[in-house]
Amino acid sequence: MPYTDRLPEDTMQQRRLFFIQLLGLLALVSLSSSVAATVILGKGNSSLLGGDLSDPEDTVVDVGSYGMVKTADEMKPPKAPWRAVVLSPTSPPGTAPHQIHAYQSWQDSPACAIFLNKPETRKWYISFIDGGYGGPTEAEPYACAVQFYQPHVLTHFTLTSAPEMPDRDPKQWAIQGSNTGDDDDWVDIYRCDAADRSSSPFQVKGRTQTILFTSFTSASIAKELGASDLKKLMAGLKGTKITTADFVNNHKAYVWFRIVVYSCFNPNSTTFANFNRPPGFSLGQLELFGVPGDAEPIVVQPRVRRVKIPVEELIVPEAYDPAFIISYWCGPPKAETTLERYREIKDCGFNVAFPAIDQLWEADSKENTEHNQKYLDICQQAGLKALVWDGAIPKGNGWSQPTAAEVPGIEKSLDDLIAKYASHPALCGYVLGDEMGMSQHARLGVVTAYLLKKDPRHLPYYNLLPNYAFKQNSEYEALVSDYIDTVKPVLVSWDHYRQMFEGGDERFYWHNLEIMRRLSIKKRIPYNQIIVSLKHMGYRECSEVDLRWQVYTSLAYGSRGIQYFTYWYVKELAWAEAPAMITKDGKRDLKWEYAKKINNRIAKLGPTLATLTSTGVYCTTPLPPGAQKLRAEAPVTKAEGGPLAIGCFQDPAGKQYILVVNRSFKTAVNASLKLHSRVTSAAEISQETGKTLDPQPTQNAPLGIALEAGEGRLFVLSETGIFFQPLAEILGGEDSQLTAIEFEPVNADSKSTGTLFWRRSGDASFTGLPLQPIDATHLKVTLPAAITQAPFDYYLEIQEPDSQPIREPRLGAEAPLVAVPDQSPPTAVLELATAVAKSYRVALTWKPATDDRGVAGYCVYRGTEDAFPIGDKPALARLPANKQNFTDDSPPSKQTAWYAVQAVDVVGRKGKVEYIRVNVPGHEPPANTLSLKAQPGSKSVMLTWSGDLEPIVSALEIHRGEGAQGALTKLDEVTDMAASLYLDATAAYGTQYRYEIRPRSREGLLGESGQSASASPLR
């Protein structure tokens, strides 16, 4: 046991009593009433309807064990009639095999269990901690999808809850259909957005309960179903009537169906209070029923515009030198600050030195100033730039928001710092701190702004925490966003080491890279990742492949250089005296040689990479958590040969680059990349010379790339053709009078000319409209008014000097594109109404708008007067088309508010605005609907309560009196609104006590007393 001191016996007795009482509480809770929104067919295996699409003959074989690690084909259950079952999330190679595919689970609870017809003993289970990446979210849900051989129209389905742990039930979830299985092709058939158990079909006491969801009622059942399904359903209903349909049958057929889970009743978490009851998700069974149908043809856009970043949105040129930083943490100690040591660092391929391991974070002193001057002089002689730590900048605590009175003192310290070092030619920048948290950003921003104002050529350097230091990626994004917005850095640095755990752990790595890439590019700031090279805290001893993998995956996501943790041996960190790049004896470890090889190669790429801005990063299967698969806008349309990461970039001239990395730690791969038809060739940037090698033609053959494990290679692409947004996407958008379209030739400086050929759909001949240059990079065509009134065919022909005409699409008049102008905006929403109007909540509902192209979603606004103008007013919410309700959790109390709802169609045209007036009441005492029980214990009384609390409640006051008529006085209060029990340990044996609970709002208003409960403590 971790504790050696035994608790006193009386304390042990009290605790035993407490847990006995707690068990009683759980029994009481289990008896609480629930509301089922749909038809319940029963419990257990016998409650299933049977013979669904996933197992029409009920012959799928449960193989019994699913913990082994084999391929999906090897583990697919015998007699399974489906084409495939796929799962998200999965455990990528090199990590613990929690669930590598839908047929495998190290806890013997695979996703395919929901098709095995055994909900009493089988379930699909994912632990939030082990393989579940903290829990499902709207952006990264859990999903299990099944692909059938023939398309079907879904008519009804059943779900069966797992046999235990009700908190793992799905809370927000959907059943969806698709004909491709692609991430962006899923359509909601049914969606549940439960706020709590009262609005969920899953109930606490309903274990292995089978719930029926239909698109019909009993009145229409016979005409909706085939004879076989009708017979099974009528037997399962046992006379129960279906009075309301759960979803609308849109009569669309799909070959893919999936259940997707966005949240569970237990909150997302990467920790657990009870090792035996970790948070997670589970489901017993899914049955799908439908009738055969014809799937809609998959429409492929004939032309996709590339991701093109305007020059004004590219990452800004760095003010500091060098622009591509190759550095480390924990430099040689002060006693080793010699020219020999720093030439050794230079020889290892580093270009920026980091402060001495025993000088970093030291207080300001004459000795440290002298050391820094010596350190800078030696770095200059060795050909290195240097980051400097000076104690004039406080570290750690004390970085709170400075007062106005403090600012002059801060500026004086920084002036002294600049005077000491700014003129030294070797200075790269100033180290400000490391991983201090959001509360420190205010002062850090003051320091950074002043340094950049007074010494703009040198880098104020600070390092952020990794994402795994936070429970949720959303919390981490908030930290990084606040840092960028408040501090306004010129470089974003962070560290990430968990990918090098023994056995591997990539759960957080790709998320972290993508978050930093996205947020930094949004504010046009370069970024640089720190990787691990020291064996410590569970991180493994890094091989050459480990270092190479970390470096090149960082570069693929746009990191402008790399930093290693650590260079020098760190006695306090190293496990079993594990060496860094330098051993405890001051000698070079093998990792020094590995780093030298890698650093010298990426240094040749540095001048190119420092000019590029990332436009996207894509990974091949198996897809790591947090990574994106190839998308239509990428210059790569297909990638084969192994697990790859493909970083896409653009330079200021508009040229496209790709950095291709082998994600395998174990094997070399021969990657084969099919590039977009506009790409004519790819030329590698040499990692020996930095020069561009001879181009490889790519239009008639894939680009072949040989990659060692963890290796990356950079290519510049040559392109031809025209980039434009298809007319079908933009005609009649925001501007219904649109009469001109702009196009951009690839070779913008070649003085291209061209023609748009168009004809009414069905006409025999095309009419040509000349393209006119409007600036150095764009051509424009003026459209006659009649062209936007009806569908028409079109193609483009671009003529560049001294070359053959280029047609888009390539076949021109033989395969023209089709534009269908949008003829009308969406209608107004119908029946806009107020469902709830409280001081703390206004809930709106409405019936959907309609549109000839389709409604894409709704915007909700709030104003102070009727028909308030929308204009550029920011929306309170932007909702998907399938959601026709909105809740405002912070309305203006005791005021009149006007709300507006506006539909937006698929081409971006906004519809008529519908307004509604809401008289928001003032703050009122919270309602008291709690049910209170009192249970006697030994010289104590256990209070338990159940019921819903209004969100304004911030505390529950416990009031106690003696006897049936004794005055009640406040005994205590409970501020944890998730709590549902209170132990009165001050109660005396032989006295009858009466208790009441009163809710108190955050405004201090006290609610009425609810029902009372009485008890007399036991001896």
PDB file of C-alpha atoms in Angstrom, residues 292-525:
ATOM      1  CA  PRO A 292     -33.764  -1.961 -51.425  1.00  0.00           C
ATOM      2  CA  GLY A 293     -33.250   1.262 -53.340  1.00  0.00           C
ATOM      3  CA  ASP A 294     -31.143   2.964 -55.979  1.00  0.00           C
ATOM      4  CA  ALA A 295     -28.282   5.007 -54.606  1.00  0.00           C
ATOM      5  CA  GLU A 296     -27.879   8.468 -56.049  1.00  0.00           C
ATOM      6  CA  PRO A 297     -24.912   8.734 -58.422  1.00  0.00           C
ATOM      7  CA  ILE A 298     -21.804  10.124 -56.785  1.00  0.00           C
ATOM      8  CA  VAL A 299     -21.189  13.568 -58.268  1.00  0.00           C
ATOM      9  CA  VAL A 300     -17.524  14.395 -58.703  1.00  0.00           C
ATOM     10  CA  GLN A 301     -16.619  18.040 -59.254  1.00  0.00           C
ATOM     11  CA  PRO A 302     -14.939  18.191 -62.659  1.00  0.00           C
ATOM     12  CA  ARG A 303     -12.622  20.945 -61.455  1.00  0.00           C
ATOM     13  CA  VAL A 304     -11.433  21.724 -57.939  1.00  0.00           C
ATOM     14  CA  ARG A 305      -9.775  25.000 -57.086  1.00  0.00           C
ATOM     15  CA  ARG A 306      -6.470  24.540 -55.280  1.00  0.00           C
ATOM     16  CA  VAL A 307      -5.729  26.032 -51.899  1.00  0.00           C
ATOM     17  CA  LYS A 308      -4.218  29.370 -52.863  1.00  0.00           C
ATOM     18  CA  ILE A 309      -3.102  31.722 -50.107  1.00  0.00           C
ATOM     19  CA  PRO A 310      -2.978  35.443 -50.960  1.00  0.00           C
ATOM     20  CA  VAL A 311       0.420  37.010 -50.333  1.00  0.00           C
ATOM     21  CA  GLU A 312      -1.019  39.117 -47.523  1.00  0.00           C
ATOM     22  CA  GLU A 313      -1.999  35.931 -45.660  1.00  0.00           C
ATOM     23  CA  LEU A 314       1.359  34.145 -45.862  1.00  0.00           C
ATOM     24  CA  ILE A 315       3.479  33.807 -42.723  1.00  0.00           C
ATOM     25  CA  VAL A 316       5.376  37.061 -42.238  1.00  0.00           C
ATOM     26  CA  PRO A 317       9.136  37.137 -42.868  1.00  0.00           C
ATOM     27  CA  GLU A 318      11.031  36.639 -39.629  1.00  0.00           C
ATOM     28  CA  ALA A 319      12.641  39.653 -37.993  1.00  0.00           C
ATOM     29  CA  TYR A 320      15.168  37.427 -36.237  1.00  0.00           C
ATOM     30  CA  ASP A 321      18.147  35.525 -37.603  1.00  0.00           C
ATOM     31  CA  PRO A 322      18.294  32.670 -38.509  1.00  0.00           C
ATOM     32  CA  ALA A 323      14.814  32.153 -39.934  1.00  0.00           C
ATOM     33  CA  PHE A 324      15.178  28.348 -39.733  1.00  0.00           C
ATOM     34  CA  ILE A 325      16.259  27.532 -36.169  1.00  0.00           C
ATOM     35  CA  ILE A 326      18.036  24.255 -35.380  1.00  0.00           C
ATOM     36  CA  SER A 327      18.667  24.297 -31.653  1.00  0.00           C
ATOM     37  CA  TYR A 328      18.379  22.378 -28.377  1.00  0.00           C
ATOM     38  CA  TRP A 329      17.650  22.798 -24.680  1.00  0.00           C
ATOM     39  CA  CYS A 330      20.222  22.337 -21.887  1.00  0.00           C
ATOM     40  CA  GLY A 331      23.530  23.528 -23.258  1.00  0.00           C
ATOM     41  CA  PRO A 332      26.990  22.761 -21.875  1.00  0.00           C
ATOM     42  CA  PRO A 333      27.418  23.918 -18.254  1.00  0.00           C
ATOM     43  CA  LYS A 334      29.220  27.165 -17.534  1.00  0.00           C
ATOM     44  CA  ALA A 335      32.468  25.307 -16.818  1.00  0.00           C
ATOM     45  CA  GLU A 336      32.283  23.832 -20.340  1.00  0.00           C
ATOM     46  CA  THR A 337      31.702  27.161 -22.106  1.00  0.00           C
ATOM     47  CA  THR A 338      34.707  26.800 -24.372  1.00  0.00           C
ATOM     48  CA  LEU A 339      35.347  27.349 -28.057  1.00  0.00           C
ATOM     49  CA  GLU A 340      35.967  23.621 -28.443  1.00  0.00           C
ATOM     50  CA  ARG A 341      32.562  22.726 -27.042  1.00  0.00           C
ATOM     51  CA  TYR A 342      30.689  25.238 -29.177  1.00  0.00           C
ATOM     52  CA  ARG A 343      32.527  24.225 -32.330  1.00  0.00           C
ATOM     53  CA  GLU A 344      31.345  20.722 -31.449  1.00  0.00           C
ATOM     54  CA  ILE A 345      27.781  22.067 -31.330  1.00  0.00           C
ATOM     55  CA  LYS A 346      28.277  23.750 -34.700  1.00  0.00           C
ATOM     56  CA  ASP A 347      29.707  20.518 -36.101  1.00  0.00           C
ATOM     57  CA  CYS A 348      26.528  18.700 -34.964  1.00  0.00           C
ATOM     58  CA  GLY A 349      24.530  20.872 -37.362  1.00  0.00           C
ATOM     59  CA  PHE A 350      23.024  23.350 -34.891  1.00  0.00           C
ATOM     60  CA  ASN A 351      22.805  27.022 -35.820  1.00  0.00           C
ATOM     61  CA  VAL A 352      21.431  28.478 -32.569  1.00  0.00           C
ATOM     62  CA  ALA A 353      22.919  27.795 -29.129  1.00  0.00           C
ATOM     63  CA  PHE A 354      20.851  27.615 -25.940  1.00  0.00           C
ATOM     64  CA  PRO A 355      21.908  28.814 -22.465  1.00  0.00           C
ATOM     65  CA  ALA A 356      24.075  26.680 -20.172  1.00  0.00           C
ATOM     66  CA  ILE A 357      22.212  24.055 -18.176  1.00  0.00           C
ATOM     67  CA  ASP A 358      23.387  25.498 -14.863  1.00  0.00           C
ATOM     68  CA  GLN A 359      22.878  29.140 -15.861  1.00  0.00           C
ATOM     69  CA  LEU A 360      19.289  28.982 -17.142  1.00  0.00           C
ATOM     70  CA  TRP A 361      16.840  30.571 -14.666  1.00  0.00           C
ATOM     71  CA  GLU A 362      19.682  31.920 -12.457  1.00  0.00           C
ATOM     72  CA  ALA A 363      19.172  35.318 -10.848  1.00  0.00           C
ATOM     73  CA  ASP A 364      20.686  38.479 -12.295  1.00  0.00           C
ATOM     74  CA  SER A 365      24.280  38.939 -11.215  1.00  0.00           C
ATOM     75  CA  LYS A 366      27.578  40.328 -12.402  1.00  0.00           C
ATOM     76  CA  GLU A 367      28.888  36.784 -12.748  1.00  0.00           C
ATOM     77  CA  ASN A 368      26.032  35.742 -15.050  1.00  0.00           C
ATOM     78  CA  THR A 369      26.375  38.877 -17.171  1.00  0.00           C
ATOM     79  CA  GLU A 370      30.075  38.131 -17.633  1.00  0.00           C
ATOM     80  CA  HIS A 371      29.257  34.530 -18.497  1.00  0.00           C
ATOM     81  CA  ASN A 372      26.732  35.638 -21.137  1.00  0.00           C
ATOM     82  CA  GLN A 373      29.276  37.963 -22.744  1.00  0.00           C
ATOM     83  CA  LYS A 374      31.792  35.103 -22.889  1.00  0.00           C
ATOM     84  CA  TYR A 375      29.100  32.754 -24.230  1.00  0.00           C
ATOM     85  CA  LEU A 376      28.186  35.220 -27.002  1.00  0.00           C
ATOM     86  CA  ASP A 377      31.824  35.781 -27.952  1.00  0.00           C
ATOM     87  CA  ILE A 378      32.466  32.048 -28.210  1.00  0.00           C
ATOM     88  CA  CYS A 379      29.275  31.509 -30.252  1.00  0.00           C
ATOM     89  CA  GLN A 380      30.417  34.216 -32.660  1.00  0.00           C
ATOM     90  CA  GLN A 381      33.788  32.516 -33.079  1.00  0.00           C
ATOM     91  CA  ALA A 382      32.095  29.134 -33.598  1.00  0.00           C
ATOM     92  CA  GLY A 383      29.688  30.517 -36.200  1.00  0.00           C
ATOM     93  CA  LEU A 384      26.573  30.180 -34.046  1.00  0.00           C
ATOM     94  CA  LYS A 385      23.742  32.478 -33.068  1.00  0.00           C
ATOM     95  CA  ALA A 386      22.711  32.390 -29.408  1.00  0.00           C
ATOM     96  CA  LEU A 387      19.643  32.669 -27.205  1.00  0.00           C
ATOM     97  CA  VAL A 388      20.464  34.374 -23.905  1.00  0.00           C
ATOM     98  CA  TRP A 389      18.970  34.046 -20.436  1.00  0.00           C
ATOM     99  CA  ASP A 390      19.462  36.984 -18.119  1.00  0.00           C
ATOM    100  CA  GLY A 391      18.005  37.159 -14.630  1.00  0.00           C
ATOM    101  CA  ALA A 392      16.784  40.693 -15.323  1.00  0.00           C
ATOM    102  CA  ILE A 393      13.750  38.905 -16.794  1.00  0.00           C
ATOM    103  CA  PRO A 394      11.859  37.207 -13.927  1.00  0.00           C
ATOM    104  CA  LYS A 395      10.969  33.552 -14.366  1.00  0.00           C
ATOM    105  CA  GLY A 396       8.288  31.305 -12.944  1.00  0.00           C
ATOM    106  CA  ASN A 397       5.831  32.902 -10.529  1.00  0.00           C
ATOM    107  CA  GLY A 398       5.263  36.610 -10.357  1.00  0.00           C
ATOM    108  CA  TRP A 399       4.192  37.062 -13.985  1.00  0.00           C
ATOM    109  CA  SER A 400       0.706  38.283 -13.220  1.00  0.00           C
ATOM    110  CA  GLN A 401      -0.912  41.277 -14.933  1.00  0.00           C
ATOM    111  CA  PRO A 402       1.387  44.255 -14.211  1.00  0.00           C
ATOM    112  CA  THR A 403      -0.085  47.401 -12.739  1.00  0.00           C
ATOM    113  CA  ALA A 404       0.505  50.762 -14.365  1.00  0.00           C
ATOM    114  CA  ALA A 405       2.927  51.577 -11.549  1.00  0.00           C
ATOM    115  CA  GLU A 406       5.016  48.474 -12.351  1.00  0.00           C
ATOM    116  CA  VAL A 407       5.442  49.118 -16.069  1.00  0.00           C
ATOM    117  CA  PRO A 408       8.229  51.754 -15.816  1.00  0.00           C
ATOM    118  CA  GLY A 409      10.271  49.340 -13.681  1.00  0.00           C
ATOM    119  CA  ILE A 410       9.764  46.517 -16.185  1.00  0.00           C
ATOM    120  CA  GLU A 411      10.806  48.759 -19.060  1.00  0.00           C
ATOM    121  CA  LYS A 412      13.886  49.926 -17.148  1.00  0.00           C
ATOM    122  CA  SER A 413      14.970  46.290 -16.608  1.00  0.00           C
ATOM    123  CA  LEU A 414      14.443  45.540 -20.286  1.00  0.00           C
ATOM    124  CA  ASP A 415      16.375  48.642 -21.336  1.00  0.00           C
ATOM    125  CA  ASP A 416      19.277  47.375 -19.225  1.00  0.00           C
ATOM    126  CA  LEU A 417      18.951  43.935 -20.853  1.00  0.00           C
ATOM    127  CA  ILE A 418      19.005  45.414 -24.366  1.00  0.00           C
ATOM    128  CA  ALA A 419      21.987  47.590 -23.494  1.00  0.00           C
ATOM    129  CA  LYS A 420      23.951  44.531 -22.366  1.00  0.00           C
ATOM    130  CA  TYR A 421      23.434  42.290 -25.383  1.00  0.00           C
ATOM    131  CA  ALA A 422      21.582  43.802 -28.372  1.00  0.00           C
ATOM    132  CA  SER A 423      24.707  45.026 -30.136  1.00  0.00           C
ATOM    133  CA  HIS A 424      26.426  41.630 -30.075  1.00  0.00           C
ATOM    134  CA  PRO A 425      26.538  40.050 -33.565  1.00  0.00           C
ATOM    135  CA  ALA A 426      25.890  36.544 -32.198  1.00  0.00           C
ATOM    136  CA  LEU A 427      22.648  37.379 -30.409  1.00  0.00           C
ATOM    137  CA  CYS A 428      19.551  35.598 -31.731  1.00  0.00           C
ATOM    138  CA  GLY A 429      17.189  36.546 -28.914  1.00  0.00           C
ATOM    139  CA  TYR A 430      16.188  36.526 -25.268  1.00  0.00           C
ATOM    140  CA  VAL A 431      14.769  33.558 -23.337  1.00  0.00           C
ATOM    141  CA  LEU A 432      11.713  34.788 -21.410  1.00  0.00           C
ATOM    142  CA  GLY A 433      10.376  31.623 -19.777  1.00  0.00           C
ATOM    143  CA  ASP A 434       8.928  28.160 -20.160  1.00  0.00           C
ATOM    144  CA  GLU A 435       5.461  26.613 -19.685  1.00  0.00           C
ATOM    145  CA  MET A 436       4.124  29.183 -17.224  1.00  0.00           C
ATOM    146  CA  GLY A 437       0.411  28.956 -18.067  1.00  0.00           C
ATOM    147  CA  MET A 438      -2.299  31.355 -19.235  1.00  0.00           C
ATOM    148  CA  SER A 439      -2.229  33.528 -16.123  1.00  0.00           C
ATOM    149  CA  GLN A 440       1.256  34.695 -17.068  1.00  0.00           C
ATOM    150  CA  HIS A 441       0.378  35.879 -20.575  1.00  0.00           C
ATOM    151  CA  ALA A 442      -0.486  39.455 -19.613  1.00  0.00           C
ATOM    152  CA  ARG A 443       2.952  40.345 -18.256  1.00  0.00           C
ATOM    153  CA  LEU A 444       4.625  38.205 -20.899  1.00  0.00           C
ATOM    154  CA  GLY A 445       2.813  40.299 -23.511  1.00  0.00           C
ATOM    155  CA  VAL A 446       4.058  43.543 -21.945  1.00  0.00           C
ATOM    156  CA  VAL A 447       7.645  42.244 -21.955  1.00  0.00           C
ATOM    157  CA  THR A 448       7.420  40.908 -25.527  1.00  0.00           C
ATOM    158  CA  ALA A 449       5.881  44.103 -26.912  1.00  0.00           C
ATOM    159  CA  TYR A 450       8.534  46.300 -25.315  1.00  0.00           C
ATOM    160  CA  LEU A 451      11.423  44.125 -26.521  1.00  0.00           C
ATOM    161  CA  LEU A 452      10.076  44.123 -30.079  1.00  0.00           C
ATOM    162  CA  LYS A 453       9.576  47.865 -29.938  1.00  0.00           C
ATOM    163  CA  LYS A 454      13.095  48.611 -28.676  1.00  0.00           C
ATOM    164  CA  ASP A 455      14.991  45.717 -30.269  1.00  0.00           C
ATOM    165  CA  PRO A 456      12.944  44.375 -33.180  1.00  0.00           C
ATOM    166  CA  ARG A 457      15.802  42.386 -34.741  1.00  0.00           C
ATOM    167  CA  HIS A 458      16.008  39.898 -31.862  1.00  0.00           C
ATOM    168  CA  LEU A 459      13.625  37.144 -30.811  1.00  0.00           C
ATOM    169  CA  PRO A 460      11.705  37.216 -27.496  1.00  0.00           C
ATOM    170  CA  TYR A 461      11.634  33.432 -26.949  1.00  0.00           C
ATOM    171  CA  TYR A 462       9.078  31.600 -24.836  1.00  0.00           C
ATOM    172  CA  ASN A 463       7.954  27.943 -24.859  1.00  0.00           C
ATOM    173  CA  LEU A 464       4.406  26.619 -24.422  1.00  0.00           C
ATOM    174  CA  LEU A 465       3.064  23.458 -22.805  1.00  0.00           C
ATOM    175  CA  PRO A 466       2.019  20.456 -24.949  1.00  0.00           C
ATOM    176  CA  ASN A 467      -1.640  19.520 -25.386  1.00  0.00           C
ATOM    177  CA  TYR A 468      -1.429  16.422 -23.193  1.00  0.00           C
ATOM    178  CA  ALA A 469      -1.001  18.722 -20.187  1.00  0.00           C
ATOM    179  CA  PHE A 470      -4.731  19.492 -20.588  1.00  0.00           C
ATOM    180  CA  LYS A 471      -7.841  17.348 -20.274  1.00  0.00           C
ATOM    181  CA  GLN A 472      -9.327  18.532 -23.566  1.00  0.00           C
ATOM    182  CA  ASN A 473      -7.921  19.844 -26.839  1.00  0.00           C
ATOM    183  CA  SER A 474     -10.396  22.723 -26.507  1.00  0.00           C
ATOM    184  CA  GLU A 475      -8.673  23.809 -23.272  1.00  0.00           C
ATOM    185  CA  TYR A 476      -5.324  23.657 -25.041  1.00  0.00           C
ATOM    186  CA  GLU A 477      -6.594  25.638 -28.011  1.00  0.00           C
ATOM    187  CA  ALA A 478      -7.802  28.274 -25.553  1.00  0.00           C
ATOM    188  CA  LEU A 479      -4.303  28.493 -24.043  1.00  0.00           C
ATOM    189  CA  VAL A 480      -2.560  28.789 -27.413  1.00  0.00           C
ATOM    190  CA  SER A 481      -5.113  31.270 -28.775  1.00  0.00           C
ATOM    191  CA  ASP A 482      -4.798  33.428 -25.656  1.00  0.00           C
ATOM    192  CA  TYR A 483      -1.008  33.295 -25.911  1.00  0.00           C
ATOM    193  CA  ILE A 484      -1.037  34.352 -29.555  1.00  0.00           C
ATOM    194  CA  ASP A 485      -3.654  37.082 -29.038  1.00  0.00           C
ATOM    195  CA  THR A 486      -2.256  38.454 -25.768  1.00  0.00           C
ATOM    196  CA  VAL A 487       1.505  38.060 -26.147  1.00  0.00           C
ATOM    197  CA  LYS A 488       1.638  38.563 -29.943  1.00  0.00           C
ATOM    198  CA  PRO A 489       4.846  36.537 -30.347  1.00  0.00           C
ATOM    199  CA  VAL A 490       6.985  36.432 -33.478  1.00  0.00           C
ATOM    200  CA  LEU A 491       7.639  32.702 -33.012  1.00  0.00           C
ATOM    201  CA  VAL A 492       5.462  30.022 -31.396  1.00  0.00           C
ATOM    202  CA  SER A 493       7.441  27.275 -29.657  1.00  0.00           C
ATOM    203  CA  TRP A 494       6.126  24.211 -27.810  1.00  0.00           C
ATOM    204  CA  ASP A 495       7.392  20.806 -26.719  1.00  0.00           C
ATOM    205  CA  HIS A 496       5.869  17.367 -27.282  1.00  0.00           C
ATOM    206  CA  TYR A 497       7.440  14.129 -26.050  1.00  0.00           C
ATOM    207  CA  ARG A 498       4.750  11.475 -25.525  1.00  0.00           C
ATOM    208  CA  GLN A 499       5.240  10.080 -29.023  1.00  0.00           C
ATOM    209  CA  MET A 500       8.479   8.565 -27.676  1.00  0.00           C
ATOM    210  CA  PHE A 501       6.943   6.643 -24.785  1.00  0.00           C
ATOM    211  CA  GLU A 502       8.085   3.050 -24.552  1.00  0.00           C
ATOM    212  CA  GLY A 503       5.689   1.285 -26.905  1.00  0.00           C
ATOM    213  CA  GLY A 504       4.686   4.588 -28.518  1.00  0.00           C
ATOM    214  CA  ASP A 505       1.830   6.969 -27.812  1.00  0.00           C
ATOM    215  CA  GLU A 506       0.669   9.112 -30.732  1.00  0.00           C
ATOM    216  CA  ARG A 507      -2.732   9.938 -29.217  1.00  0.00           C
ATOM    217  CA  PHE A 508      -1.900  13.610 -28.785  1.00  0.00           C
ATOM    218  CA  TYR A 509       0.988  14.209 -31.197  1.00  0.00           C
ATOM    219  CA  TRP A 510      -0.868  14.896 -34.443  1.00  0.00           C
ATOM    220  CA  HIS A 511      -3.544  16.938 -32.685  1.00  0.00           C
ATOM    221  CA  ASN A 512      -0.823  19.147 -31.216  1.00  0.00           C
ATOM    222  CA  LEU A 513       0.885  19.695 -34.564  1.00  0.00           C
ATOM    223  CA  GLU A 514      -2.397  20.524 -36.314  1.00  0.00           C
ATOM    224  CA  ILE A 515      -3.545  22.917 -33.580  1.00  0.00           C
ATOM    225  CA  MET A 516      -0.251  24.810 -33.681  1.00  0.00           C
ATOM    226  CA  ARG A 517      -0.174  24.827 -37.480  1.00  0.00           C
ATOM    227  CA  ARG A 518      -3.701  26.140 -37.787  1.00  0.00           C
ATOM    228  CA  LEU A 519      -3.600  28.779 -35.042  1.00  0.00           C
ATOM    229  CA  SER A 520      -0.140  30.088 -35.959  1.00  0.00           C
ATOM    230  CA  ILE A 521      -0.939  30.386 -39.672  1.00  0.00           C
ATOM    231  CA  LYS A 522      -4.167  32.176 -38.826  1.00  0.00           C
ATOM    232  CA  LYS A 523      -2.070  34.980 -37.287  1.00  0.00           C
ATOM    233  CA  ARG A 524       0.811  34.606 -39.804  1.00  0.00           C
ATOM    234  CA  ILE A 525       3.355  33.554 -37.166  1.00  0.00           C
TER     235      ILE A 525
END
